[in-house]
Structure formats: structure tokens, C-alpha cells
């Protein structure tokens, strides 16, 4: 699986959009970009994933550049409860045969009141 | 209803003891995992089971023995506990054909 690079920490004002970047310059054509987050003292939580196209769900939007070498997770209206470590993970979508998520160090997003 | 549950939430024990952590999922998934998060917050996979069969074993010491009595349960038994085993252990599950994993709340193991 390709490696990812994320800033170690970011701040965001409550109510504003939080934009979390991720670099994955060695991503392969068959690798998806996944985002998970871990709120303090809780288990990781799936947020969103995508391959080429931008994706949106009730939690967030995922913007993937055309060359797929980077992506941005957008939380449109950050709340204090969004304070967490956000992990960007790339992996081959092999139908779950080797469902091994490789977590990096992630980005600690601190939402400020 | 809790999707992935673990018991106990906290476990404090002495070196050399044997302990078990239990995991249950009510999502109907057929793949379950154990992850370990150490004091530096690195989260690493330990085991993966699919339909009660071991799929992934990430060179974990054989003191760790997962057991899957059925698709909904994956327990982790640890023999001869060592100080370095202190960590938070997370159970997760996913449906075959997807890569979206659902994690439990974690079990904080402290070995004294």
C-alpha cells in the first residue's frame, strides 16, 4: 500500500470549514483513498473513501486531484465534536481479501470555540 | 444498539498472568480484526479472521491467540502478559467485498 503524508496538526474555528490535506504521490491506479478519524479515547470511525471522483456523504466531502497524488477531506461546518485525529489511508480495493488498514500518524484537528 | 462491542473496557493485571478480551459484532459482518494502539498512538493490525478462519497474522508473538467461535465473535487471549503488552486493543469488523471497517470502543490493558 502506498504511503501518505499529512500535517501533524491543524486548527479550525467552530462553524468554519475544516480542510485536511493528504499527499499520496505514489498511489497506484487501483488504490482507493480512505479517511478515518479517532476521537479521543474512542475507536477509529470511517468517514469516506474515493477512487477518482469527488465524493460527499453526510459527514464530509473528499476532493481528489486529477492526478490523484493528493486529496483533501472537507468538514463543511466543523463543531467541537469534530476534534480528533484524522487518518488518510490508501489501499487496494481487493474486495476485502487482505483488509489491512495501515494507519499513519494522522492529523490532529483541534476545533476552537 | 452497539455495533461492535468489547469487554472489558479496562483491564489491569500483573505480569505473567493470562487474560482474555472479548469482541462481538451485530452487523452481520463476516470479517473481524484485532488492532493494537501503543502508548505513542500508533495503530497496527494484529489479526484478521474471515468466516472464522485466520487471514492475517502480523507476526504477533504466539502468546497472543485469537479465537473465533462464530462469525460474530472474535476473542483475544494473551498468555504470560508482559509490560510491553500494555496498550489499547481495538476490535473491528467489515463485510466481505468492502474495505470499510467498523471499530469497537477499545480495551485499555495495563500490565503492572
mmCIF file of N, CA and C in Angstrom, chain A residues 3-4 9 11 13 15 19-20 22 26 31 54 56-57 59 70 72 75 79 81 83-84 92 94-95 105 109 112:
data_model
loop_
_atom_site.group_PDB
_atom_site.id
_atom_site.type_symbol
_atom_site.label_atom_id
_atom_site.label_comp_id
_atom_site.label_asym_id
_atom_site.label_seq_id
_atom_site.Cartn_x
_atom_site.Cartn_y
_atom_site.Cartn_z
ATOM 1 N N UNK A 3 2.180 5.054 0.708
ATOM 2 C CA UNK A 3 2.257 5.819 1.941
ATOM 3 C C UNK A 3 1.564 7.155 1.756
ATOM 4 N N UNK A 4 1.180 7.745 2.874
ATOM 5 C CA UNK A 4 0.545 9.063 2.846
ATOM 6 C C UNK A 4 1.295 10.018 3.742
ATOM 7 N N UNK A 9 -0.782 18.555 12.726
ATOM 8 C CA UNK A 9 -1.877 19.192 13.444
ATOM 9 C C UNK A 9 -2.428 20.370 12.657
ATOM 10 N N UNK A 11 -5.635 23.676 13.201
ATOM 11 C CA UNK A 11 -6.699 24.300 13.971
ATOM 12 C C UNK A 11 -7.802 24.753 13.031
ATOM 13 N N UNK A 13 -11.708 27.058 13.301
ATOM 14 C CA UNK A 13 -12.701 27.722 14.126
ATOM 15 C C UNK A 13 -14.040 27.007 13.995
ATOM 16 N N UNK A 15 -17.683 26.121 13.337
ATOM 17 C CA UNK A 15 -18.606 26.645 12.337
ATOM 18 C C UNK A 15 -17.986 26.881 10.976
ATOM 19 N N UNK A 19 -10.400 21.919 6.262
ATOM 20 C CA UNK A 19 -9.836 21.290 5.070
ATOM 21 C C UNK A 19 -8.559 20.559 5.453
ATOM 22 N N UNK A 20 -8.604 19.252 5.409
ATOM 23 C CA UNK A 20 -7.459 18.444 5.826
ATOM 24 C C UNK A 20 -6.785 17.846 4.595
ATOM 25 N N UNK A 22 -3.916 15.674 2.309
ATOM 26 C CA UNK A 22 -3.178 14.417 2.355
ATOM 27 C C UNK A 22 -2.433 14.246 1.037
ATOM 28 N N UNK A 26 2.609 8.396 -4.496
ATOM 29 C CA UNK A 26 2.949 7.097 -5.105
ATOM 30 C C UNK A 26 1.723 6.196 -5.237
ATOM 31 N N UNK A 31 -5.721 1.892 -6.246
ATOM 32 C CA UNK A 31 -5.773 2.183 -4.810
ATOM 33 C C UNK A 31 -6.780 3.295 -4.516
ATOM 34 N N UNK A 54 -14.742 13.060 -6.905
ATOM 35 C CA UNK A 54 -15.024 13.633 -5.599
ATOM 36 C C UNK A 54 -16.227 12.929 -5.001
ATOM 37 N N UNK A 56 -19.103 12.797 -1.585
ATOM 38 C CA UNK A 56 -19.715 13.517 -0.474
ATOM 39 C C UNK A 56 -20.674 12.595 0.238
ATOM 40 N N UNK A 57 -20.671 12.664 1.553
ATOM 41 C CA UNK A 57 -21.682 11.972 2.349
ATOM 42 C C UNK A 57 -22.119 12.897 3.481
ATOM 43 N N UNK A 59 -21.190 13.145 6.395
ATOM 44 C CA UNK A 59 -20.135 13.585 7.305
ATOM 45 C C UNK A 59 -19.178 14.579 6.660
ATOM 46 N N UNK A 70 -2.864 13.730 -4.488
ATOM 47 C CA UNK A 70 -3.237 14.331 -3.216
ATOM 48 C C UNK A 70 -4.748 14.416 -3.108
ATOM 49 N N UNK A 72 -8.106 16.102 -0.324
ATOM 50 C CA UNK A 72 -8.490 16.955 0.789
ATOM 51 C C UNK A 72 -9.818 16.484 1.350
ATOM 52 N N UNK A 75 -14.627 19.050 6.117
ATOM 53 C CA UNK A 75 -15.748 19.039 7.053
ATOM 54 C C UNK A 75 -16.411 20.406 6.899
ATOM 55 N N UNK A 79 -17.532 21.320 14.162
ATOM 56 C CA UNK A 79 -18.015 21.524 15.528
ATOM 57 C C UNK A 79 -16.948 21.028 16.494
ATOM 58 N N UNK A 81 -17.105 18.712 18.473
ATOM 59 C CA UNK A 81 -17.076 17.258 18.488
ATOM 60 C C UNK A 81 -16.278 16.667 17.332
ATOM 61 N N UNK A 83 -13.217 17.503 16.841
ATOM 62 C CA UNK A 83 -11.822 17.452 17.289
ATOM 63 C C UNK A 83 -11.403 15.990 17.409
ATOM 64 N N UNK A 84 -10.384 15.618 16.636
ATOM 65 C CA UNK A 84 -9.987 14.216 16.546
ATOM 66 C C UNK A 84 -8.696 14.128 15.741
ATOM 67 N N UNK A 92 -5.427 -0.903 -1.747
ATOM 68 C CA UNK A 92 -6.022 -1.572 -2.892
ATOM 69 C C UNK A 92 -7.382 -2.093 -2.495
ATOM 70 N N UNK A 94 -9.362 -4.713 -2.816
ATOM 71 C CA UNK A 94 -9.304 -6.091 -3.323
ATOM 72 C C UNK A 94 -10.481 -6.912 -2.850
ATOM 73 N N UNK A 95 -11.563 -6.245 -2.560
ATOM 74 C CA UNK A 95 -12.755 -6.954 -2.134
ATOM 75 C C UNK A 95 -12.634 -7.514 -0.736
ATOM 76 N N UNK A 105 0.399 8.543 11.151
ATOM 77 C CA UNK A 105 0.311 9.351 12.366
ATOM 78 C C UNK A 105 -0.873 10.311 12.334
ATOM 79 N N UNK A 109 -6.831 17.437 14.400
ATOM 80 C CA UNK A 109 -7.632 18.627 14.139
ATOM 81 C C UNK A 109 -8.215 19.125 15.455
ATOM 82 N N UNK A 112 -11.628 25.040 17.484
ATOM 83 C CA UNK A 112 -11.600 26.048 18.540
ATOM 84 C C UNK A 112 -12.951 26.760 18.643
#
